[in-house]
Coordinates of C-alpha atoms and ligand atoms in Angstrom, one line a residue:
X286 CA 37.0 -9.9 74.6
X287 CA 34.7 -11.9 73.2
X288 CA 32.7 -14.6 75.4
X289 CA 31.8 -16.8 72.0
X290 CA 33.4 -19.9 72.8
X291 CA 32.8 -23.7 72.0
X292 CA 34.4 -27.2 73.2
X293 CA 35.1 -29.4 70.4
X294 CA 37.1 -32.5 71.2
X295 CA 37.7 -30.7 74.7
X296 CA 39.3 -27.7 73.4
X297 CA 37.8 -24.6 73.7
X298 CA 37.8 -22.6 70.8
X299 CA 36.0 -18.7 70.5
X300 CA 33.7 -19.0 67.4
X301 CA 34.6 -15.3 66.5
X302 CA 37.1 -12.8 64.0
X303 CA 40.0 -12.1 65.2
X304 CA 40.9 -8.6 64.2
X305 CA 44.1 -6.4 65.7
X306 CA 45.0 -9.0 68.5
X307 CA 41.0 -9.1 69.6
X308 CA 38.3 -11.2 69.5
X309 CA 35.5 -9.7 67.7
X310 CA 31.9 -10.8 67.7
X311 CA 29.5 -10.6 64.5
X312 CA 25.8 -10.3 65.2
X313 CA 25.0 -13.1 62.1
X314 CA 26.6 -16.7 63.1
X315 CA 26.6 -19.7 60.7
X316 CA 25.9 -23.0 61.8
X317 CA 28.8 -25.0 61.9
X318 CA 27.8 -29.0 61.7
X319 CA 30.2 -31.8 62.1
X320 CA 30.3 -34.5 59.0
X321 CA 31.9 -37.1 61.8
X322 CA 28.0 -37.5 63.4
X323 CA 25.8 -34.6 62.7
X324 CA 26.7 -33.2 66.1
X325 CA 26.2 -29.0 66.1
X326 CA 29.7 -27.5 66.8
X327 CA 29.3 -24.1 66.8
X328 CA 27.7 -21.3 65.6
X329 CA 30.1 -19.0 64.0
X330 CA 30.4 -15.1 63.7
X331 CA 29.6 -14.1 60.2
X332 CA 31.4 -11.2 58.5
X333 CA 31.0 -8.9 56.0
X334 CA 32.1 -5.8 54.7
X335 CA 32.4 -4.2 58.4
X336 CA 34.7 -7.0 59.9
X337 CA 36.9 -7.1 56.4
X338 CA 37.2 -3.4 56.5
X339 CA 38.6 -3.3 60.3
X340 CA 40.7 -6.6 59.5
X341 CA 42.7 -4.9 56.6
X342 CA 42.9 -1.9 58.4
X343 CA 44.6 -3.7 61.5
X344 CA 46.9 -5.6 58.9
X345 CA 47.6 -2.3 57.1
X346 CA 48.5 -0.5 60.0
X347 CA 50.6 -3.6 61.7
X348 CA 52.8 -3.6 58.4
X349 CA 55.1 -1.0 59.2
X350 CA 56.5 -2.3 62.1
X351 CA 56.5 -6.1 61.0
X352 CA 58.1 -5.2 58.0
X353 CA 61.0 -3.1 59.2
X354 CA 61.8 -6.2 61.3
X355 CA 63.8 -8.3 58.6
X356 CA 63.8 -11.4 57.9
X357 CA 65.8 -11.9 61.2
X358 CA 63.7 -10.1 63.5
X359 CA 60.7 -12.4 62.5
X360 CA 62.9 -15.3 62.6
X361 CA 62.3 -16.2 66.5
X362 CA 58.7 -15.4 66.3
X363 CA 57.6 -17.1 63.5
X364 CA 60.0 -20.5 65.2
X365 CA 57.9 -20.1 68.6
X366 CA 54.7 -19.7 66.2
X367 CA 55.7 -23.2 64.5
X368 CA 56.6 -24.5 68.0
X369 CA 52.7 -23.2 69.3
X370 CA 51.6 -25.4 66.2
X371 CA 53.4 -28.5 67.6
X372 CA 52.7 -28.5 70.7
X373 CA 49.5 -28.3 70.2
X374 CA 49.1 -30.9 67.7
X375 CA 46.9 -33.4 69.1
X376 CA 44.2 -30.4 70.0
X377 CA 44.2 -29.7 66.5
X378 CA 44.2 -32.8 64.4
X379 CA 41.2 -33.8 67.0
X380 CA 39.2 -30.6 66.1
X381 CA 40.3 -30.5 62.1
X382 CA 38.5 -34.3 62.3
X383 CA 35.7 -33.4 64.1
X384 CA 35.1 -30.5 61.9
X385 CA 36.3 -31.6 58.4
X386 CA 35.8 -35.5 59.1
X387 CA 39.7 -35.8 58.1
X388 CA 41.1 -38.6 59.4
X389 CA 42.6 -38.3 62.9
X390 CA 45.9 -39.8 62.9
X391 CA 46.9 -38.5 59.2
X392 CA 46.4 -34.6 60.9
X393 CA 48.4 -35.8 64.2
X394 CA 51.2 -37.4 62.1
X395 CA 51.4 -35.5 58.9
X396 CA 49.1 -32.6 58.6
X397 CA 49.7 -31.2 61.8
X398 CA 53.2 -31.1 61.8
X399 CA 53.9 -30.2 58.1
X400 CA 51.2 -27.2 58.9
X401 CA 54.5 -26.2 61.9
X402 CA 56.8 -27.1 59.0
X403 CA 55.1 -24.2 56.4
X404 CA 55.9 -21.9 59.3
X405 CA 59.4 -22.4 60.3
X406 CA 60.7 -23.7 56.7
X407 CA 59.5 -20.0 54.5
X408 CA 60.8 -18.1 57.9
X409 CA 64.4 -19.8 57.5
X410 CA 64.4 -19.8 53.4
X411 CA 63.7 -15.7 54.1
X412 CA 66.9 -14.5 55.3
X413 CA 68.7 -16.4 52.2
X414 CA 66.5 -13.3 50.3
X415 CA 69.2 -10.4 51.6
X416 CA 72.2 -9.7 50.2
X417 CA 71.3 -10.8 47.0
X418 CA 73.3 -9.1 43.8
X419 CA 73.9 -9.4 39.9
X420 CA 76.9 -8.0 38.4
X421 CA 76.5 -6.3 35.2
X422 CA 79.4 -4.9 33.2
X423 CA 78.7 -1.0 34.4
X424 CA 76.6 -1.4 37.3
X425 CA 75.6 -4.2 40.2
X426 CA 72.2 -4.8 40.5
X427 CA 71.0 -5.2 44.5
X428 CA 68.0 -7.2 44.1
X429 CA 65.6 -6.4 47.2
X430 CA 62.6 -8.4 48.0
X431 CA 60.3 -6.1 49.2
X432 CA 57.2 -7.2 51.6
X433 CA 54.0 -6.4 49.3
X434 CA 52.1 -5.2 52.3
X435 CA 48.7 -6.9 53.3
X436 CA 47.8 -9.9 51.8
X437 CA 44.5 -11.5 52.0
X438 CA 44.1 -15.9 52.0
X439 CA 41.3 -18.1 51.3
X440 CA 41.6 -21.5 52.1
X441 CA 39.3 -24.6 51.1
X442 CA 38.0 -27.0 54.1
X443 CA 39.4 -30.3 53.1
X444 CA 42.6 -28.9 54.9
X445 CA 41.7 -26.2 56.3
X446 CA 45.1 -25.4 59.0
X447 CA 47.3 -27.1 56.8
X448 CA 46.8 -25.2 53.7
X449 CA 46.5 -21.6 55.8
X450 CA 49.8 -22.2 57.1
X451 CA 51.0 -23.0 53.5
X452 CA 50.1 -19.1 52.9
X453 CA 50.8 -17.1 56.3
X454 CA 54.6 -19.0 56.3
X455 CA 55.4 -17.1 53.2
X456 CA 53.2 -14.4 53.6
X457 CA 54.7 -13.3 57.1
X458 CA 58.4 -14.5 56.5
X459 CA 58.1 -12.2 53.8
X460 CA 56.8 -9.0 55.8
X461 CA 53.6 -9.3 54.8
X462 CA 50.8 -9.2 57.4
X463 CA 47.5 -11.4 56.5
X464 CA 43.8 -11.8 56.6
X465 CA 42.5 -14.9 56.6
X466 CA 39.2 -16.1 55.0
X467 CA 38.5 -19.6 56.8
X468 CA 35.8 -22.1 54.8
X469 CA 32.9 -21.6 56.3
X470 CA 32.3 -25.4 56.2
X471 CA 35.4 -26.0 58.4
X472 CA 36.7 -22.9 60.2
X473 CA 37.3 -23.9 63.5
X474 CA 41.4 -24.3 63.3
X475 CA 42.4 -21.5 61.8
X476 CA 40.2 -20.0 64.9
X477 CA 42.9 -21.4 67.2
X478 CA 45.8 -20.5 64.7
X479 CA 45.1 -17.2 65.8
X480 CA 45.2 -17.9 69.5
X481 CA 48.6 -19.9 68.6
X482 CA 50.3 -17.2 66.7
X483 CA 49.1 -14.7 69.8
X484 CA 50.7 -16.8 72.3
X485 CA 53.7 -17.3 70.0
X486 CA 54.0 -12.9 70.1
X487 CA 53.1 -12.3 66.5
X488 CA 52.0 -8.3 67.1
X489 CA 48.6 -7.7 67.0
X490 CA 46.9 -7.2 63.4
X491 CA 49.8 -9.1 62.0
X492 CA 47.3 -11.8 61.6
X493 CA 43.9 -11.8 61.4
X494 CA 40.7 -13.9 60.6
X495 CA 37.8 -13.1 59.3
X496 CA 34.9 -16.0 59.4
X497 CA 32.1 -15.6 57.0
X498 CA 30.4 -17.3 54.2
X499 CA 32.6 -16.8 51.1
X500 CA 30.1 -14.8 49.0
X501 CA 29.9 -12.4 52.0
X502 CA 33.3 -11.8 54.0
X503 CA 35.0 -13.6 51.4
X504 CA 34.0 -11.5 48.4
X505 CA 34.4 -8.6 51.3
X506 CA 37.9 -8.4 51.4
X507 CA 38.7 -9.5 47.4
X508 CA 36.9 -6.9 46.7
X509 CA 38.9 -4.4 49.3
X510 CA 40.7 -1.2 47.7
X511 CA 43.8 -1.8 50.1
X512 CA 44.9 -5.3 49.7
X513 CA 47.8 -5.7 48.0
X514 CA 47.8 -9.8 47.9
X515 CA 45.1 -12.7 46.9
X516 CA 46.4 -16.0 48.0
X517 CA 43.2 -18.2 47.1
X518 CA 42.9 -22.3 47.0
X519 CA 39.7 -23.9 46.2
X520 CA 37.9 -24.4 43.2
X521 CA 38.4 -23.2 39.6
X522 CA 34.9 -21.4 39.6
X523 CA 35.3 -19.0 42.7
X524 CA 38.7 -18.2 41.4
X525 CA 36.7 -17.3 37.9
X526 CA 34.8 -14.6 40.3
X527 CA 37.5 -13.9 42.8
X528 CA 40.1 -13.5 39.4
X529 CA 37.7 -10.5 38.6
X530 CA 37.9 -8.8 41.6
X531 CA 41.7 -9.0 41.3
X532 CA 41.8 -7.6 37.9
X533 CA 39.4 -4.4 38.7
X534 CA 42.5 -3.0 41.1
X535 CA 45.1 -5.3 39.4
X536 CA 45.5 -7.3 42.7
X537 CA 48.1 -9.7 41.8
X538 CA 46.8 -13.3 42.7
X539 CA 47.6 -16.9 43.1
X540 CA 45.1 -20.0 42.4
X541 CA 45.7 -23.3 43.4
X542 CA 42.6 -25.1 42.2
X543 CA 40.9 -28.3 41.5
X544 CA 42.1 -31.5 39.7
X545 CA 41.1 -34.2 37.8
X546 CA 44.6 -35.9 38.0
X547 CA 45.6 -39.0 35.5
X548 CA 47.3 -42.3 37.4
X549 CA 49.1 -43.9 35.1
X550 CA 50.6 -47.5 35.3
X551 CA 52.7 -49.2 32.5
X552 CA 53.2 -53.0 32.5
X553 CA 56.9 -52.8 33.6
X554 CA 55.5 -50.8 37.0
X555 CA 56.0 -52.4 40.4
X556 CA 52.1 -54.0 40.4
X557 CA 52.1 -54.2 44.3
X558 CA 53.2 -50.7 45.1
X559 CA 51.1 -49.1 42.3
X560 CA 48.2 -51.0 43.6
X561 CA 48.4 -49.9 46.8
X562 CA 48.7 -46.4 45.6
X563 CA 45.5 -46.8 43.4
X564 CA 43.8 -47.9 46.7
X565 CA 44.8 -44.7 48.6
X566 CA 43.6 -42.5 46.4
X567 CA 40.2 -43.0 48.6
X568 CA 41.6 -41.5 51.9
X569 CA 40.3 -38.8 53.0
X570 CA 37.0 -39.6 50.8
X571 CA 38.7 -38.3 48.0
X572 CA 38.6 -35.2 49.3
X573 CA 41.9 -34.2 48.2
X574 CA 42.7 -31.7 45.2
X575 CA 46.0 -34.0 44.0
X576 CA 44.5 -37.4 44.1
X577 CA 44.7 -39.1 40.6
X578 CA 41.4 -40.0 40.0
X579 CA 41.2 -41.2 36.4
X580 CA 43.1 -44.4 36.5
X581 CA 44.8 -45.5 33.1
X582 CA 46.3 -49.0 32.7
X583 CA 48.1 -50.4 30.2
X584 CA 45.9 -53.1 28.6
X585 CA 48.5 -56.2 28.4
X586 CA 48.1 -56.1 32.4
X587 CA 45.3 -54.8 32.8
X588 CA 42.9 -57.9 34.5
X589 CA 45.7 -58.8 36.9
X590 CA 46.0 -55.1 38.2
X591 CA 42.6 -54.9 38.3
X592 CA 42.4 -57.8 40.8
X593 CA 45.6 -56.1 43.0
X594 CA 43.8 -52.5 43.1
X595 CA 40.2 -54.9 44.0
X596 CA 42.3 -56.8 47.2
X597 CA 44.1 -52.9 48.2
X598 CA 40.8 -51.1 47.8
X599 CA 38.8 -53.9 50.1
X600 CA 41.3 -52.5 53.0
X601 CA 39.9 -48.7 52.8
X602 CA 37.8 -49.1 55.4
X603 CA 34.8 -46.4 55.5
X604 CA 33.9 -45.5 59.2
X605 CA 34.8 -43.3 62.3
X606 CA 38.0 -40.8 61.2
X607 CA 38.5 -41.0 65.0
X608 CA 39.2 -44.8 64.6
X609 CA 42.6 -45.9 63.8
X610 CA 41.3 -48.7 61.1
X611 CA 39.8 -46.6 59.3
X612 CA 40.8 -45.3 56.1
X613 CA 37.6 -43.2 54.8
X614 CA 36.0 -41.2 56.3
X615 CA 32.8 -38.8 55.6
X616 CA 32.1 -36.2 52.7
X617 CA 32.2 -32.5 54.7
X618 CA 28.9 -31.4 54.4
X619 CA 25.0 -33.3 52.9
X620 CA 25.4 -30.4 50.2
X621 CA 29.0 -32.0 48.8
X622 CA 27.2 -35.6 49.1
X623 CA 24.5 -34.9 46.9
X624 CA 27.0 -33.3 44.8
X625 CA 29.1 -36.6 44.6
X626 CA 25.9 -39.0 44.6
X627 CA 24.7 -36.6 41.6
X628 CA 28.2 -37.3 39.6
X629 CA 27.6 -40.8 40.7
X630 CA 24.1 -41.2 39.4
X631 CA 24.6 -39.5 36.4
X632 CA 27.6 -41.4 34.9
X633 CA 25.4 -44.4 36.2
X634 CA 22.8 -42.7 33.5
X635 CA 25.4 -42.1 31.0
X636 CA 26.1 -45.9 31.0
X637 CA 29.2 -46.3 33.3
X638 CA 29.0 -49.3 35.5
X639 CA 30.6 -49.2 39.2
X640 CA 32.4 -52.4 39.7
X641 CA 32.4 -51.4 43.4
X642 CA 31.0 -49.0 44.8
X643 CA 28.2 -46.5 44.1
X644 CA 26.4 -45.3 46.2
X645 CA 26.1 -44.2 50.1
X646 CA 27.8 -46.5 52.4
X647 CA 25.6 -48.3 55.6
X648 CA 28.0 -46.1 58.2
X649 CA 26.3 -43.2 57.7
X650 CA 24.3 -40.5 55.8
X651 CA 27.5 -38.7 54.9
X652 CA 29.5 -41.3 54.1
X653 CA 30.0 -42.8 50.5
X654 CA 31.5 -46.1 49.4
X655 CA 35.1 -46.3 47.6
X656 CA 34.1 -46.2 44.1
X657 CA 35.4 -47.2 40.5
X658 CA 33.9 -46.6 37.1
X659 CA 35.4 -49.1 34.6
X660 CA 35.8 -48.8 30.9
X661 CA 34.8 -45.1 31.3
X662 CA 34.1 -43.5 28.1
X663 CA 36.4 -40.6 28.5
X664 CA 34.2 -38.0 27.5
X665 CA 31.7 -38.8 30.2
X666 CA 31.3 -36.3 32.4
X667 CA 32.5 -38.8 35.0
X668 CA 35.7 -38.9 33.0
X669 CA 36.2 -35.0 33.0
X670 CA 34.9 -32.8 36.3
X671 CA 36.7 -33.0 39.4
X672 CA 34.2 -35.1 41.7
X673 CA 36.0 -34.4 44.9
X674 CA 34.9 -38.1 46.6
X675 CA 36.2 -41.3 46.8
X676 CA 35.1 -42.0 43.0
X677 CA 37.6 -43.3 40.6
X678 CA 37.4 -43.9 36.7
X679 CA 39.4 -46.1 35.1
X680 CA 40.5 -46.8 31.5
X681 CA 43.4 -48.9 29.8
X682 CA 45.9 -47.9 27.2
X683 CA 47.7 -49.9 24.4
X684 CA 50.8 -47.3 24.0
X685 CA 52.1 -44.1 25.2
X686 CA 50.7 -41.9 22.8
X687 CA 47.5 -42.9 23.4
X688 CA 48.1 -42.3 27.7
X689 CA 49.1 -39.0 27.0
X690 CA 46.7 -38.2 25.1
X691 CA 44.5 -39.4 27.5
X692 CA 45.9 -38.3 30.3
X693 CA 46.1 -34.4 28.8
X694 CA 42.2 -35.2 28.0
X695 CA 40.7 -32.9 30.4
X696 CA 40.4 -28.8 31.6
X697 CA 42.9 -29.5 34.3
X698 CA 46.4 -30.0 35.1
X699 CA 47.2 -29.9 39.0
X700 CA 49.4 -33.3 39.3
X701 CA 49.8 -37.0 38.3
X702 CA 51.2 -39.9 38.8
X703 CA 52.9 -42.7 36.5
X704 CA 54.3 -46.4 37.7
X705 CA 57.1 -47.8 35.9
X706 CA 60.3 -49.2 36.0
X707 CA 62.0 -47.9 33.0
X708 CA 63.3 -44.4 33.5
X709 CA 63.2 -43.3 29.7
X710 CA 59.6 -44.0 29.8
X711 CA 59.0 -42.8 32.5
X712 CA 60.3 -39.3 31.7
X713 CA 59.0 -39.2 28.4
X714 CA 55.8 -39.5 29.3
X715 CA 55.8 -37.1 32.3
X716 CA 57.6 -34.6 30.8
X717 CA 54.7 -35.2 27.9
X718 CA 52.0 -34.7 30.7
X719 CA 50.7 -31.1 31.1
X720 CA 50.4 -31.0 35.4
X721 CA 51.8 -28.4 37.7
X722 CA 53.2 -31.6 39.9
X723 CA 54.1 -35.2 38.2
X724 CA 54.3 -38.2 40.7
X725 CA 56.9 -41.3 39.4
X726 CA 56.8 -44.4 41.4
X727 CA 55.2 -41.8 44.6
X728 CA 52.6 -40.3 45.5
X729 CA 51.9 -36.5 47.8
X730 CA 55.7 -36.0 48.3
X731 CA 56.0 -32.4 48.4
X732 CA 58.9 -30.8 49.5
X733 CA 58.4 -27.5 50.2
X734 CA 61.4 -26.0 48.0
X735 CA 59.9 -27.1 45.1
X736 CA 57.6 -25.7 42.9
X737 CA 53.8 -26.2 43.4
X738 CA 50.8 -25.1 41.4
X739 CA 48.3 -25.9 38.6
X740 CA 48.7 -25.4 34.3
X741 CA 45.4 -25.2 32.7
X742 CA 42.3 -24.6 34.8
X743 CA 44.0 -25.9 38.2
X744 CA 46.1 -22.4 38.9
X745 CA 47.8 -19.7 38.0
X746 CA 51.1 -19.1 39.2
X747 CA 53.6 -21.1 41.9
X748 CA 54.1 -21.1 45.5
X749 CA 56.6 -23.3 47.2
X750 CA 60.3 -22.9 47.8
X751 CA 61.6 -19.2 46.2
X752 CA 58.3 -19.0 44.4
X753 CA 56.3 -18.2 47.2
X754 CA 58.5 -15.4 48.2
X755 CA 58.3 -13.9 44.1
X756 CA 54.4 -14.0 44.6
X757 CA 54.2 -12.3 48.0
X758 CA 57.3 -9.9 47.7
X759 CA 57.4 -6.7 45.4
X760 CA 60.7 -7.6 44.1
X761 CA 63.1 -4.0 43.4
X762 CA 66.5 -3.9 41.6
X763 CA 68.7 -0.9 43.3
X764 CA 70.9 -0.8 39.9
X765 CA 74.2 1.0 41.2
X766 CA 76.5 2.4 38.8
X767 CA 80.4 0.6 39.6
X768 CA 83.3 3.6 41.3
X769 CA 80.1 5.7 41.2
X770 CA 80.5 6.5 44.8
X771 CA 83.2 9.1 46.9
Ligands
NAD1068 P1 35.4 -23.1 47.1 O1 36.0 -22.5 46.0 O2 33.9 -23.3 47.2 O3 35.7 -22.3 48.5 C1 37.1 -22.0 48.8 C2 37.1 -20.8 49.7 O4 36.7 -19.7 48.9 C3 36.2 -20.9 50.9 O5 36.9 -20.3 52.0 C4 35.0 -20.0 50.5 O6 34.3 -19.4 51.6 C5 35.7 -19.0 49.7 N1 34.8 -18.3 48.7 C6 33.7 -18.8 48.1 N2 33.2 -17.9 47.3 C7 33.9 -16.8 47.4 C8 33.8 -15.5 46.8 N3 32.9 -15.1 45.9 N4 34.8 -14.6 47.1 C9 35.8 -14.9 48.0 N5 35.9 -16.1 48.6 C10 34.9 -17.0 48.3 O7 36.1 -24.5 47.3 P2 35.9 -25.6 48.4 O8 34.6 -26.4 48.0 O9 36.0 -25.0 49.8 O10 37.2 -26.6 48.2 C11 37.2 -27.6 47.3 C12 38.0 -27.2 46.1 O11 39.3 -26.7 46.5 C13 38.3 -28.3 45.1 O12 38.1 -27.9 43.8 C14 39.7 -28.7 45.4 O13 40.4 -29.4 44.3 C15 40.3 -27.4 45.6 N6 41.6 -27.5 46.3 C16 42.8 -27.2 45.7 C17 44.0 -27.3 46.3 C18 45.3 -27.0 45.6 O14 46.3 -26.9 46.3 N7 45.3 -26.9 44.3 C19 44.0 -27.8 47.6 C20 42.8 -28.1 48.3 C21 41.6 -27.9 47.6

């Protein structure tokens, strides 16, 4: 065992892999800094080609054996892994903060315990998977879903547990067993996810995790002859590099990527509700791949919303993500700030004017003020790359040609989200909106039957519900031929 561990938030934590049931050290560490105050968390083991070779060879030999389980036999393990997750919810929304500068009481209230709810919902929707037939007029067709075998997932930082659990649920309900690729920038949870689904008595190799940089342990285990599954989320230009990996051993693989998502609000919309909406599109900086970022207002209301989103947006408070108030906290890393401040700057250039906002906010060097862009031209480059902070264009619309037009106006198509009261409208325009999710009067309800996933440059494929189980499954038809049998 390992001796390479850290206290964040009074937890301790072991800064290594995790690799057959062990802790295993790597002699390169990465610094990992925390965007809350500066403050050095850890330095973490670094991987590479060594520690994704033993990790998929632990997965590929712990297959067998979780496979031939059934979707029953992993039933009671994967409920006491989900149970691990709850009960030790408060450790982990205090370290996902510390690490990712989240905000505290979002991960202890709703992360946290959706991140349980990815476990236990894809290990109860797996045994509806047996006994599954279609009758044909000569033969029955026994459709099996089959695990794939080892499946490798690579998560983003801005929720780091949350959106690993939103993989291995699936992954190991399906009888799959899984390598994790944390983000270096936030990996400390999914370190303790390991511990958790120990304790919980998921076998050894099952799960593993392999920390590393992503162009090192990441591109490591892509680029591995024996994986049989790439679960990735982040952004659309690693999945342009980790896409062609995938296609040299025709990996099949699953994207869910960035977004530049339209917010739509028609004059007959409830003003209030919408407004507040608008407002929380800042939490979490911004940091959030489904937040609907280019605001789009029809014109014949378009001063008096302005003045409602103006009095909601004053209430996003910038500050601590430990503190209850507040409502925005930092940007992960000084790298991703000058990233945002260089969009900033730029559509400044480009003659965009911030009517609040704009620039780096007196909390802290990390931290960035609630932004919005007004009358943005919308082929500004402000109107059309994901920024991934609290920065929000907006633009007004006289009819709903125009808004969809608009609103289809970029690369992406993760989600959006339309206000109105009229239900004809309504549909007609969302069902005119090319997304992979499209928000009416809500916002970030995601039921995890449902379909989730990106059109355009936001995704390929769907996970979610029956989906998930089609992506990591090898899905067989045993076509039997009717009396055929003594
Ligand atoms: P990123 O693409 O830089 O990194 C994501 C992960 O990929 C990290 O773990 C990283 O280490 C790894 N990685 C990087 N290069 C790699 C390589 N060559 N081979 C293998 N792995 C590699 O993204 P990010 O900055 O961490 O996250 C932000 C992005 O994620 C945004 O675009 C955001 O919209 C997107 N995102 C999408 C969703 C969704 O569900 N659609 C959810 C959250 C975040």
């Amino acid at each position: 065992m390992s001796t390479n561990i850290v206290k964040v938030a009074g937890v301790d934590i072991s800064t290594d892999h995790f690799i057959g049931g062990k802790r295993v050290a790597s002699a390169n560490r990465f610094a990992d800094i925390s965007p809350v105050d500066g403050s050095h968390l850890a330095d973490v083991s670094a991987g590479g080609k060594v520690e994704a070779n033993a990790a998929v060879e632990a997965a590929r030999n712990a297959f067998p054996a979780w496979a031939a389980l059934g979707p029953k036999g992993r039933l009671p393990i994967l409920k006491k892994f989900a149970e691990g997750i709850l009960a030790r919810a408060s450790e982990l929304a205090a370290v996902e903060t510390m690490d990712n500068g989240s905000l505290v009481a979002g991960n202890l209230h709703r992360v946290i315990p959706r991140a349980a709810h990815n476990i236990d919902f894809f290990a109860e929707w797996a045994l509806t998977l047996e006994g599954h037939s279609i009758d044909s007029p000569e033969v029955v067709n026994h459709i099996k879903y089959d695990p794939s075998g080892v499946a490798v997932l690579i998560t983003p930082w801005n929720a780091p547990f949350m959106l690993t659990t939103w993989k291995v649920g699936p992954a190991l309900a399906a009888g799959n067993t899984v390598v994790i690729k944390p983000p270096e920038w936030a990996p400390l949870t999914c370190s303790l996810m390991a511990d958790i689904a120990k304790a919980a008595g998921v076998p050894d190799g099952v799960l593993n995790v392999v920390q590393g940089i992503g162009e090192e342990a990441g591109d490591a285990l892509v680029n591995h002859h024996d994986v049989d599954r790439i679960s990735f989320t982040g952004s659309t230009d690693t999945a342009k590099i980790i896409g062609q990996a995938a296609a040299r051993s025709i990996t099949p693989m699953s994207a869910e990527l960035g977004g530049k998502s339209p917010f739509i609000i028609c004059a007959d919309a409830d003003l209030d509700a919408a407004a507040q909406t608008v407002a929380a599109q800042y939490m979490n900086a911004g940091q959030v791949c489904l937040a609907g970022t280019r605001i789009m207002v029809e014109k014949k209301i378009e001063e008096q919303f302005l003045e409602k989103v103006r009095d909601a947006s004053a209430h996003m408070v910038v500050g601590d993500p430990r503190e209850k108030d507040t409502r925005v906290g930092p940007l992960i890393h000084k790298d991703h700030f000058e990233r945002v401040a260089g969009f900033v700057e730029r559509a400044k250039a480009d003659g965009a004017v911030p009517l609040w906002g704009g620039g780096r906010s007196n909390f802290g060097d990390l931290y960035f003020e609630p932004t919005l862009f007004a009358d943005v031209n919308p082929s500004l480059e402000i109107s059309q790359r994901e920024v991934f902070g609290p920065v929000l264009t907006w633009q007004s619309f006289r009819n709903d040609d125009e808004v969809v037009s608009l609103a289809n106006n970029t690369k992406y198509g993760l989600a959006g989200t339309l206000f109105s009261r009229s239900e004809k409208r309504a549909m007609d325009i969302a069902s005119q909106v090319t997304a992979g999710t499209l928000w009416v009067n809500c916002f970030f309800v995601r039921d995890l039957a449902v379909p989730f996933g990106g059109a355009k440059d936001s995704g390929m494929g769907r996970e979610g519900g029956s989906w998930s189980f089609d992506f990591y499954s090898d899905i067989k038809n045993i076509s039997v031929r009717k009396g055929s049998f003594a």
